Amino acid sequence: MNLPPPGRALTDAVRAPYWLDRPERPDPVPPLAGPTSADLLVIGGGYGGLWAALLAKQADPGRDVLLVEAGTCGWAASGRNGGFCAASLTHGLANGVQRFPDEIDELERLGRENLDDIAATVAAYGIDCDFERTGELAVAVEPYQLDGLAEDVALARRYGHDVSLLDADEVRAEVDSPTYLGGLWDRDRVAMLDPARLAWGLRRACLDLGVRIHEHTRVTGLRRAGAALLAETTGADRVPGAVRADRVVLATNAFPPLLRRLRAWVVPVYDYALMTEPLTPAQRDAIGWRNRQGLADTGNQFHYYRITGDGRILFGGYDAVYHYGNRVAPALEQRDATFTALATHFFTTFPQLADVRFSHRWGGVIDTCTRFCAFFGTAYDGRLAYAGGYTGLGVGATRFGARVLLDLVAGADTPLTRLALVRNKPLPFPPEPARAVGIGLTRWSMARADAHEGRRNLWLRTLDRVGLGFDS
């Protein structure tokens, strides 16, 4: 079958995240103007900040909780991701076993509990975010990847996961692509959801419980103010403000940090995605996908894709682009070379959808670290707690991270704060220019491994040995 020119399918695609480009987007609340005070200040209105504010208010309804966000709640990674809500807290079981072997059983239990609690919160607050516990299907598209799937199944079953290893016919019976050679279906540890509606629902729940929220309020500096901390702010209207807070939770993730130390541990990378127009019934029949699993192929430069509630296909991943000096800028959210590549890969995966067109194309920054899962810490004598480095699995793991942050900022000795995951930091990235050179060499090596049956070159093997890496 001749594949269509990708440019034609992209012609009318809006350059904006599909999830955020909808009329149900809530109106912003006013920015902070002038000075105020709070028991707990949460900086950042993505999932991490929203969960921290919600959990803090649930635990102590009388606590004065204030959340400030430079844009609007959920406008960044929380509102434009693929909507894969995973139980894993460690960026997959294999990564967790490698890095936290002594506590992986506990981390797996906590991850399952965390996903259950997200489902319960969605139900309790009536958050209409298309939450579906459909699981995830990892597919092999090259023969060498089949051995990796078999190894992953064996490892998953060792830890009690409900997984199935599918051959080519079985996986194509689930989702029909001529590229699929086999698959691993993890049936219960991944839910699919509408990411923006989850963020908006958490925002509404926070407001209903009495959390004060100010959007379009950027924190420009932090300093001590006696026994408290003072956060200096500026609003979209350029009106200055300030918050005096007893405790602070910092949840800005990939964006330039208010704590200089975080620059050593966090690298912002740009991830890109396409959204199709709604499929017709005939197009849906052509691919199957009746169980609505999330999908991902198993190369180093992998694609992730899923069916939405209104019958579209989101298709993203492959490129993870770093810009020198940890640069973050709105102009970097559009990259036509990547969109063209993704469209080409989409039609290779589903040639039977050759007449499908894309409605939206977008990109955005996510935070990664050298261990690929969140790390935690405190500053200002424990009055501030921070988290970062979620590496694409923040839809689920940020709720767990918020629990950790609230324990840390309270100075509490709890089972969570005693975890090695919480106590230990990832290896730092080197400073520039070595940082950019190393990341570029890693990306090139990963692409080369994908093109050579997964064989890892000396550079990748060295990174494996020292535990320093870069995950696409």
Tab-separated table of C-alpha atoms in Angstrom:
chain	number	residue	atom	x	y	z
A	1	MET	CA	0.000	0.000	0.000
A	2	ASN	CA	1.341	3.433	-0.916
A	3	LEU	CA	1.534	5.699	2.102
A	4	PRO	CA	0.082	9.231	1.839
A	5	PRO	CA	2.364	12.273	1.938
A	6	PRO	CA	2.535	13.220	5.639
A	7	GLY	CA	2.404	16.928	4.844
A	8	ARG	CA	-1.074	16.612	3.352
A	9	ALA	CA	-2.411	14.981	6.525
A	10	LEU	CA	-0.881	17.781	8.614
A	11	THR	CA	-2.117	20.702	6.517
A	12	ASP	CA	-5.029	21.675	8.739
A	13	ALA	CA	-3.577	20.585	12.074
A	14	VAL	CA	-3.931	23.277	14.729
A	15	ARG	CA	-0.653	24.153	16.444
A	16	ALA	CA	-1.968	23.675	19.973
A	17	PRO	CA	-2.475	20.789	22.411
A	18	TYR	CA	-5.764	19.100	21.608
A	19	TRP	CA	-6.631	18.578	25.270
A	20	LEU	CA	-6.418	22.301	26.037
A	21	ASP	CA	-8.108	23.500	22.838
A	22	ARG	CA	-11.673	22.898	24.019
A	23	PRO	CA	-14.508	25.150	25.209
A	24	GLU	CA	-14.803	23.498	28.628
A	25	ARG	CA	-11.475	24.964	29.669
A	26	PRO	CA	-12.189	26.887	32.900
A	27	ASP	CA	-11.782	30.628	33.132
A	28	PRO	CA	-8.629	31.676	35.009
A	29	VAL	CA	-8.812	32.956	38.551
A	30	PRO	CA	-7.277	36.399	39.208
A	31	PRO	CA	-3.538	36.811	39.842
A	32	LEU	CA	-2.211	37.671	43.262
A	33	ALA	CA	-2.042	41.406	43.934
A	34	GLY	CA	-0.195	42.685	46.973
A	35	PRO	CA	1.024	40.841	50.061
A	36	THR	CA	-0.606	37.852	51.735
A	37	SER	CA	0.307	34.981	54.017
A	38	ALA	CA	-0.425	31.257	54.190
A	39	ASP	CA	0.313	28.224	56.286
A	40	LEU	CA	1.370	26.342	53.142
A	41	LEU	CA	2.363	27.861	49.813
A	42	VAL	CA	2.337	25.543	46.774
A	43	ILE	CA	4.296	26.843	43.791
A	44	GLY	CA	3.109	25.263	40.547
A	45	GLY	CA	-0.357	24.342	39.325
A	46	GLY	CA	0.415	21.110	37.513
A	47	TYR	CA	-0.442	17.696	38.897
A	48	GLY	CA	2.258	17.822	41.580
A	49	GLY	CA	1.094	21.121	43.014
A	50	LEU	CA	-2.617	20.345	42.682
A	51	TRP	CA	-2.265	16.996	44.438
A	52	ALA	CA	-0.176	18.595	47.221
A	53	ALA	CA	-2.769	21.304	47.797
A	54	LEU	CA	-5.666	18.852	47.721
A	55	LEU	CA	-4.065	16.329	50.057
A	56	ALA	CA	-2.969	19.044	52.481
A	57	LYS	CA	-6.471	20.438	52.675
A	58	GLN	CA	-8.034	16.994	53.032
A	59	ALA	CA	-5.705	16.205	55.933
A	60	ASP	CA	-6.331	19.524	57.713
A	61	PRO	CA	-9.382	21.501	56.508
A	62	GLY	CA	-8.381	24.410	58.745
A	63	ARG	CA	-4.967	24.796	57.132
A	64	ASP	CA	-4.583	27.890	54.971
A	65	VAL	CA	-3.278	26.559	51.656
A	66	LEU	CA	-2.380	28.900	48.800
A	67	LEU	CA	-1.388	27.729	45.301
A	68	VAL	CA	0.176	30.054	42.736
A	69	GLU	CA	0.719	29.217	39.061
A	70	ALA	CA	2.604	31.238	36.454
A	71	GLY	CA	0.114	30.271	33.741
A	72	THR	CA	-3.156	28.463	34.337
A	73	CYS	CA	-3.496	25.188	36.202
A	74	GLY	CA	-2.668	22.271	33.928
A	75	TRP	CA	-1.473	24.377	30.983
A	76	ALA	CA	1.959	22.701	30.708
A	77	ALA	CA	2.948	19.016	30.887
A	78	SER	CA	-0.081	18.133	33.012
A	79	GLY	CA	-2.497	19.256	30.309
A	80	ARG	CA	-0.776	18.137	27.136
A	81	ASN	CA	0.593	14.643	27.824
A	82	GLY	CA	-0.603	11.309	26.471
A	83	GLY	CA	-2.866	10.506	29.416
A	84	PHE	CA	-1.086	7.298	30.508
A	85	CYS	CA	-1.599	7.012	34.270
A	86	ALA	CA	0.729	4.244	35.440
A	87	ALA	CA	1.086	2.505	38.786
A	88	SER	CA	4.874	2.487	38.475
A	89	LEU	CA	6.753	4.975	40.653
A	90	THR	CA	10.126	4.015	39.159
A	91	HIS	CA	9.643	4.442	35.405
A	92	GLY	CA	8.940	0.786	34.960
A	93	LEU	CA	9.666	-2.342	36.946
A	94	ALA	CA	13.056	-3.083	35.397
A	95	ASN	CA	14.363	0.393	36.251
A	96	GLY	CA	13.047	0.035	39.790
A	97	VAL	CA	14.649	-3.381	40.306
A	98	GLN	CA	17.970	-2.045	39.037
A	99	ARG	CA	18.026	1.098	41.170
A	100	PHE	CA	16.059	0.146	44.300
A	101	PRO	CA	16.415	-3.643	44.677
A	102	ASP	CA	16.005	-3.641	48.446
A	103	GLU	CA	12.671	-1.831	48.438
A	104	ILE	CA	11.136	-2.611	45.061
A	105	ASP	CA	8.440	-4.771	46.667
A	106	GLU	CA	7.361	-1.823	48.809
A	107	LEU	CA	7.518	0.587	45.865
A	108	GLU	CA	5.366	-1.755	43.799
A	109	ARG	CA	2.802	-1.942	46.615
A	110	LEU	CA	2.804	1.840	46.999
A	111	GLY	CA	2.396	2.258	43.249
A	112	ARG	CA	-0.658	0.008	43.124
A	113	GLU	CA	-2.119	1.808	46.130
A	114	ASN	CA	-1.432	5.161	44.467
A	115	LEU	CA	-3.279	4.227	41.275
A	116	ASP	CA	-6.223	2.923	43.314
A	117	ASP	CA	-6.318	6.199	45.240
A	118	ILE	CA	-6.309	8.253	42.030
A	119	ALA	CA	-9.280	6.227	40.803
A	120	ALA	CA	-11.052	6.779	44.130
A	121	THR	CA	-10.398	10.547	44.015
A	122	VAL	CA	-11.724	10.799	40.465
A	123	ALA	CA	-14.898	9.014	41.569
A	124	ALA	CA	-15.311	10.887	44.860
A	125	TYR	CA	-15.035	14.353	43.297
A	126	GLY	CA	-16.913	13.494	40.114
A	127	ILE	CA	-13.944	14.356	37.887
A	128	ASP	CA	-15.048	13.693	34.301
A	129	CYS	CA	-11.692	12.707	32.796
A	130	ASP	CA	-12.533	9.477	30.925
A	131	PHE	CA	-10.616	7.392	33.475
A	132	GLU	CA	-10.357	3.839	32.039
A	133	ARG	CA	-8.237	1.111	33.623
A	134	THR	CA	-7.526	-0.567	30.280
A	135	GLY	CA	-3.864	-1.395	30.780
A	136	GLU	CA	-1.016	-0.925	28.330
A	137	LEU	CA	0.145	-2.970	25.370
A	138	ALA	CA	3.888	-2.911	24.614
A	139	VAL	CA	4.528	-4.094	21.062
A	140	ALA	CA	7.601	-5.472	19.314
A	141	VAL	CA	8.120	-4.096	15.810
A	142	GLU	CA	11.547	-5.679	15.219
A	143	PRO	CA	12.446	-9.367	15.748
A	144	TYR	CA	15.149	-8.614	18.328
A	145	GLN	CA	12.559	-6.914	20.559
A	146	LEU	CA	10.677	-10.187	21.124
A	147	ASP	CA	13.336	-11.475	23.517
A	148	GLY	CA	12.992	-8.287	25.536
A	149	LEU	CA	9.243	-8.761	25.829
A	150	ALA	CA	9.717	-12.331	27.095
A	151	GLU	CA	12.171	-11.097	29.717
A	152	ASP	CA	9.775	-8.338	30.772
A	153	VAL	CA	6.911	-10.806	31.161
A	154	ALA	CA	9.008	-13.075	33.351
A	155	LEU	CA	10.052	-10.152	35.543
A	156	ALA	CA	6.507	-8.784	35.796
A	157	ARG	CA	5.060	-12.146	36.805
A	158	ARG	CA	7.722	-12.472	39.490
A	159	TYR	CA	6.210	-9.363	41.104
A	160	GLY	CA	2.601	-10.415	40.671
A	161	HIS	CA	1.624	-8.356	37.643
A	162	ASP	CA	-1.325	-9.483	35.521
A	163	VAL	CA	0.451	-9.665	32.160
A	164	SER	CA	0.083	-11.673	28.969
A	165	LEU	CA	2.658	-12.378	26.272
A	166	LEU	CA	0.987	-12.215	22.855
A	167	ASP	CA	2.280	-13.594	19.570
A	168	ALA	CA	1.846	-11.734	16.282
A	169	ASP	CA	-1.650	-13.045	15.600
A	170	GLU	CA	-2.805	-12.393	19.157
A	171	VAL	CA	-1.502	-8.862	19.308
A	172	ARG	CA	-2.994	-8.033	15.898
A	173	ALA	CA	-6.303	-9.359	17.140
A	174	GLU	CA	-6.145	-6.633	19.775
A	175	VAL	CA	-4.843	-3.820	17.554
A	176	ASP	CA	-4.224	-4.535	13.886
A	177	SER	CA	-0.936	-3.210	12.577
A	178	PRO	CA	1.227	-5.058	10.057
A	179	THR	CA	4.288	-3.885	11.991
A	180	TYR	CA	3.441	-5.858	15.146
A	181	LEU	CA	5.391	-9.057	15.800
A	182	GLY	CA	4.337	-9.633	19.397
A	183	GLY	CA	3.156	-7.832	22.488
A	184	LEU	CA	3.021	-7.640	26.252
A	185	TRP	CA	-0.326	-6.672	27.725
A	186	ASP	CA	-0.106	-5.284	31.266
A	187	ARG	CA	-3.780	-5.463	32.119
A	188	ASP	CA	-4.277	-3.581	35.364
A	189	ARG	CA	-1.387	-1.234	36.155
A	190	VAL	CA	-2.097	1.532	33.635
A	191	ALA	CA	-5.208	3.663	33.259
A	192	MET	CA	-5.974	5.962	30.363
A	193	LEU	CA	-7.466	9.379	30.991
A	194	ASP	CA	-8.018	12.876	29.657
A	195	PRO	CA	-5.070	14.770	31.164
A	196	ALA	CA	-6.430	18.305	30.979
A	197	ARG	CA	-9.774	17.334	32.469
A	198	LEU	CA	-7.957	15.609	35.321
A	199	ALA	CA	-6.030	18.814	36.031
A	200	TRP	CA	-9.168	20.940	35.791
A	201	GLY	CA	-11.027	18.512	38.031
A	202	LEU	CA	-8.309	18.612	40.679
A	203	ARG	CA	-8.318	22.409	40.467
A	204	ARG	CA	-12.083	22.484	41.042
A	205	ALA	CA	-11.769	20.062	43.971
A	206	CYS	CA	-9.092	22.258	45.537
A	207	LEU	CA	-11.230	25.381	45.184
A	208	ASP	CA	-14.272	23.596	46.617
A	209	LEU	CA	-12.257	22.581	49.686
A	210	GLY	CA	-11.080	26.138	50.260
A	211	VAL	CA	-7.617	26.162	48.672
A	212	ARG	CA	-6.810	29.691	47.520
A	213	ILE	CA	-5.523	29.698	43.933
A	214	HIS	CA	-3.975	32.564	41.991
A	215	GLU	CA	-3.172	31.926	38.332
A	216	HIS	CA	-0.968	34.070	36.083
A	217	THR	CA	1.184	34.618	39.186
A	218	ARG	CA	4.889	33.949	38.757
A	219	VAL	CA	7.187	33.496	41.745
A	220	THR	CA	10.317	35.501	40.992
A	221	GLY	CA	12.284	34.853	44.158
A	222	LEU	CA	12.390	33.084	47.501
A	223	ARG	CA	14.111	34.227	50.675
A	224	ARG	CA	13.987	33.792	54.405
A	225	ALA	CA	11.726	36.060	56.406
A	226	GLY	CA	12.445	35.327	60.042
A	227	ALA	CA	10.915	31.962	60.876
A	228	ALA	CA	9.028	31.879	57.564
A	229	LEU	CA	9.766	32.093	53.835
A	230	LEU	CA	8.853	34.994	51.582
A	231	ALA	CA	7.949	34.344	47.954
A	232	GLU	CA	8.027	37.423	45.741
A	233	THR	CA	5.579	37.328	42.844
A	234	THR	CA	4.465	39.234	39.795
A	235	GLY	CA	1.163	38.868	37.999
A	236	ALA	CA	0.265	39.009	34.328
A	237	ASP	CA	-0.791	42.595	35.009
A	238	ARG	CA	2.741	43.283	36.356
A	239	VAL	CA	1.351	43.967	39.819
A	240	PRO	CA	3.883	42.751	42.400
A	241	GLY	CA	2.894	40.549	45.267
A	242	ALA	CA	4.403	38.536	48.065
A	243	VAL	CA	3.466	35.489	50.095
A	244	ARG	CA	4.784	34.903	53.592
A	245	ALA	CA	4.440	31.179	54.283
A	246	ASP	CA	5.379	28.841	57.082
A	247	ARG	CA	6.021	26.004	54.615
A	248	VAL	CA	6.511	25.826	50.846
A	249	VAL	CA	6.058	23.007	48.320
A	250	LEU	CA	7.961	23.610	45.077
A	251	ALA	CA	6.418	21.749	42.115
A	252	THR	CA	7.732	23.500	38.995
A	253	ASN	CA	9.412	20.379	37.535
A	254	ALA	CA	10.961	21.137	34.108
A	255	PHE	CA	10.848	24.914	34.312
A	256	PRO	CA	13.827	27.034	35.402
A	257	PRO	CA	14.104	26.273	39.101
A	258	LEU	CA	13.888	28.710	41.979
A	259	LEU	CA	16.578	26.585	43.652
A	260	ARG	CA	19.886	26.693	41.799
A	261	ARG	CA	20.838	23.195	42.984
A	262	LEU	CA	18.062	21.638	40.889
A	263	ARG	CA	19.788	22.576	37.628
A	264	ALA	CA	22.311	19.792	38.230
A	265	TRP	CA	19.652	17.098	38.467
A	266	VAL	CA	16.927	18.119	36.016
A	267	VAL	CA	17.124	18.337	32.238
A	268	PRO	CA	14.149	19.730	30.284
A	269	VAL	CA	13.440	17.844	27.053
A	270	TYR	CA	10.783	18.490	24.433
A	271	ASP	CA	8.296	15.772	23.549
A	272	TYR	CA	5.872	16.012	20.600
A	273	ALA	CA	2.504	14.556	19.645
A	274	LEU	CA	-0.166	14.491	16.959
A	275	MET	CA	-3.925	14.028	17.304
A	276	THR	CA	-6.103	12.685	14.515
A	277	GLU	CA	-9.605	13.725	13.667
A	278	PRO	CA	-12.259	11.347	15.064
A	279	LEU	CA	-12.154	8.007	13.282
A	280	THR	CA	-15.178	6.830	11.361
A	281	PRO	CA	-16.785	3.495	12.303
A	282	ALA	CA	-15.150	1.892	9.248
A	283	GLN	CA	-11.730	3.196	10.257
A	284	ARG	CA	-12.196	1.869	13.792
A	285	ASP	CA	-13.180	-1.532	12.411
A	286	ALA	CA	-10.024	-1.541	10.287
A	287	ILE	CA	-7.748	-1.419	13.329
A	288	GLY	CA	-9.818	-3.096	16.048
A	289	TRP	CA	-8.549	-1.677	19.339
A	290	ARG	CA	-11.795	-2.541	21.094
A	291	ASN	CA	-10.145	-2.883	24.510
A	292	ARG	CA	-8.755	0.678	24.288
A	293	GLN	CA	-5.343	-0.095	25.785
A	294	GLY	CA	-2.575	2.425	25.738
A	295	LEU	CA	0.157	1.349	23.312
A	296	ALA	CA	3.899	1.816	23.051
A	297	ASP	CA	6.495	0.184	20.863
A	298	THR	CA	9.697	-1.017	22.453
A	299	GLY	CA	12.532	0.738	20.659
A	300	ASN	CA	14.814	3.190	22.416
A	301	GLN	CA	13.149	5.990	20.469
A	302	PHE	CA	9.655	4.742	21.150
A	303	HIS	CA	6.188	5.925	20.178
A	304	TYR	CA	3.218	6.040	22.548
A	305	TYR	CA	-0.362	6.170	21.333
A	306	ARG	CA	-3.923	5.760	22.530
A	307	ILE	CA	-7.602	6.104	21.650
A	308	THR	CA	-9.381	9.105	23.147
A	309	GLY	CA	-12.887	9.263	24.535
A	310	ASP	CA	-14.163	10.820	21.298
A	311	GLY	CA	-12.495	8.245	19.053
A	312	ARG	CA	-9.320	10.017	17.985
A	313	ILE	CA	-5.796	8.603	18.049
A	314	LEU	CA	-3.036	10.447	19.876
A	315	PHE	CA	0.371	9.488	18.447
A	316	GLY	CA	3.492	10.885	20.105
A	317	GLY	CA	7.040	10.311	21.245
A	318	TYR	CA	10.079	9.211	19.221
A	319	ASP	CA	11.991	12.477	19.497
A	320	ALA	CA	13.140	13.833	22.851
A	321	VAL	CA	14.885	17.116	22.095
A	322	TYR	CA	17.224	18.945	24.456
A	323	HIS	CA	18.302	22.532	23.868
A	324	TYR	CA	21.649	23.886	25.032
A	325	GLY	CA	21.703	25.433	28.490
A	326	ASN	CA	18.426	23.835	29.630
A	327	ARG	CA	16.624	26.265	27.332
A	328	VAL	CA	12.844	26.425	27.679
A	329	ALA	CA	10.832	28.691	25.348
A	330	PRO	CA	7.371	28.696	23.716
A	331	ALA	CA	8.925	28.686	20.232
A	332	LEU	CA	10.375	25.232	20.909
A	333	GLU	CA	6.905	23.683	21.254
A	334	GLN	CA	6.574	23.449	17.458
A	335	ARG	CA	9.016	21.327	15.424
A	336	ASP	CA	7.877	20.519	11.902
A	337	ALA	CA	10.591	17.919	11.276
A	338	THR	CA	9.311	15.884	14.210
A	339	PHE	CA	5.666	16.281	13.214
A	340	THR	CA	6.485	15.035	9.712
A	341	ALA	CA	8.392	12.079	11.142
A	342	LEU	CA	5.530	11.207	13.506
A	343	ALA	CA	2.981	11.389	10.697
A	344	THR	CA	5.150	9.108	8.556
A	345	HIS	CA	5.491	6.631	11.421
A	346	PHE	CA	1.735	6.764	12.057
A	347	PHE	CA	0.914	5.740	8.510
A	348	THR	CA	3.584	3.021	8.607
A	349	THR	CA	1.931	1.660	11.741
A	350	PHE	CA	-1.612	1.959	10.375
A	351	PRO	CA	-1.528	1.967	6.558
A	352	GLN	CA	-5.239	1.126	6.579
A	353	LEU	CA	-5.823	4.677	7.928
A	354	ALA	CA	-4.232	6.361	4.914
A	355	ASP	CA	-7.124	8.815	4.586
A	356	VAL	CA	-6.953	10.032	8.187
A	357	ARG	CA	-5.948	13.635	8.803
A	358	PHE	CA	-4.516	15.258	11.918
A	359	SER	CA	-6.439	17.918	13.802
A	360	HIS	CA	-3.711	19.057	16.246
A	361	ARG	CA	0.090	19.052	16.580
A	362	TRP	CA	1.996	20.211	19.626
A	363	GLY	CA	5.019	19.788	21.813
A	364	GLY	CA	6.065	20.626	25.303
A	365	VAL	CA	8.776	20.263	27.872
A	366	ILE	CA	9.046	17.439	30.407
A	367	ASP	CA	11.593	16.978	33.175
A	368	THR	CA	13.983	14.064	33.264
A	369	CYS	CA	16.840	13.000	35.495
A	370	THR	CA	19.533	10.353	35.286
A	371	ARG	CA	17.523	7.719	37.125
A	372	PHE	CA	14.310	8.440	35.113
A	373	CYS	CA	12.035	8.667	38.161
A	374	ALA	CA	11.261	11.367	40.695
A	375	PHE	CA	13.709	12.580	43.304
A	376	PHE	CA	12.989	14.659	46.394
A	377	GLY	CA	14.639	17.049	48.799
A	378	THR	CA	14.315	19.982	51.171
A	379	ALA	CA	15.817	23.431	51.507
A	380	TYR	CA	15.691	26.386	53.887
A	381	ASP	CA	16.108	24.177	56.954
A	382	GLY	CA	13.272	21.914	55.880
A	383	ARG	CA	10.709	24.663	55.351
A	384	LEU	CA	10.624	23.958	51.604
A	385	ALA	CA	10.270	20.578	49.903
A	386	TYR	CA	10.732	19.894	46.197
A	387	ALA	CA	10.370	17.093	43.658
A	388	GLY	CA	11.432	16.687	40.049
A	389	GLY	CA	12.559	14.282	37.362
A	390	TYR	CA	9.316	12.368	36.718
A	391	THR	CA	10.394	11.628	33.108
A	392	GLY	CA	6.997	11.259	31.528
A	393	LEU	CA	5.276	9.178	34.227
A	394	GLY	CA	4.065	12.124	36.269
A	395	VAL	CA	0.378	11.598	35.549
A	396	GLY	CA	0.286	8.948	38.248
A	397	ALA	CA	3.494	9.384	40.230
A	398	THR	CA	2.885	13.034	41.116
A	399	ARG	CA	0.190	12.062	43.582
A	400	PHE	CA	2.659	9.843	45.412
A	401	GLY	CA	5.226	12.635	45.108
A	402	ALA	CA	2.812	15.071	46.722
A	403	ARG	CA	2.419	12.750	49.708
A	404	VAL	CA	6.191	12.637	50.061
A	405	LEU	CA	6.506	16.418	49.843
A	406	LEU	CA	3.916	17.001	52.526
A	407	ASP	CA	5.700	14.568	54.854
A	408	LEU	CA	9.065	16.195	54.130
A	409	VAL	CA	7.867	19.751	54.651
A	410	ALA	CA	6.242	18.687	57.921
A	411	GLY	CA	9.577	17.282	59.081
A	412	ALA	CA	7.882	13.933	59.662
A	413	ASP	CA	9.681	10.599	59.927
A	414	THR	CA	7.352	8.327	57.953
A	415	PRO	CA	7.635	5.137	55.898
A	416	LEU	CA	7.693	7.351	52.799
A	417	THR	CA	10.506	9.640	53.949
A	418	ARG	CA	12.601	6.621	54.937
A	419	LEU	CA	12.561	5.199	51.391
A	420	ALA	CA	15.851	5.178	49.497
A	421	LEU	CA	13.834	6.555	46.565
A	422	VAL	CA	13.201	9.641	48.700
A	423	ARG	CA	16.492	9.889	50.571
A	424	ASN	CA	18.869	9.421	47.621
A	425	LYS	CA	19.512	11.760	44.706
A	426	PRO	CA	20.204	10.817	41.094
A	427	LEU	CA	23.639	11.337	39.647
A	428	PRO	CA	23.926	14.918	38.386
A	429	PHE	CA	24.214	15.883	34.759
A	430	PRO	CA	27.526	17.518	33.850
A	431	PRO	CA	27.657	21.275	33.225
A	432	GLU	CA	27.587	22.740	29.747
A	433	PRO	CA	28.978	22.178	27.191
A	434	ALA	CA	29.531	18.580	28.325
A	435	ARG	CA	25.822	18.271	29.110
A	436	ALA	CA	24.694	19.029	25.549
A	437	VAL	CA	27.474	16.943	24.008
A	438	GLY	CA	26.633	13.957	26.216
A	439	ILE	CA	22.908	14.162	25.567
A	440	GLY	CA	23.471	14.509	21.832
A	441	LEU	CA	25.822	11.534	21.763
A	442	THR	CA	23.326	9.491	23.766
A	443	ARG	CA	20.445	10.270	21.417
A	444	TRP	CA	22.596	9.383	18.403
A	445	SER	CA	23.665	6.133	20.057
A	446	MET	CA	20.098	5.177	20.896
A	447	ALA	CA	18.985	5.752	17.303
A	448	ARG	CA	21.945	3.709	16.110
A	449	ALA	CA	21.003	0.872	18.486
A	450	ASP	CA	17.447	0.888	17.104
A	451	ALA	CA	18.855	0.569	13.592
A	452	HIS	CA	21.249	-2.258	14.530
A	453	GLU	CA	19.017	-4.817	16.281
A	454	GLY	CA	19.313	-3.163	19.658
A	455	ARG	CA	23.084	-3.470	19.922
A	456	ARG	CA	24.354	-0.883	22.390
A	457	ASN	CA	27.628	0.834	21.577
A	458	LEU	CA	30.453	1.572	23.971
A	459	TRP	CA	28.923	4.890	25.012
A	460	LEU	CA	25.593	3.347	26.019
A	461	ARG	CA	27.297	0.451	27.783
A	462	THR	CA	29.379	2.923	29.755
A	463	LEU	CA	26.275	4.857	30.786
A	464	ASP	CA	24.664	1.594	31.853
A	465	ARG	CA	27.622	0.812	34.107
A	466	VAL	CA	27.714	4.183	35.880
A	467	GLY	CA	23.927	4.655	36.106
A	468	LEU	CA	23.958	7.889	34.090
A	469	GLY	CA	21.624	8.062	31.135
A	470	PHE	CA	19.050	9.788	29.040
A	471	ASP	CA	15.677	8.217	28.311
A	472	SER	CA	13.672	9.002	25.198
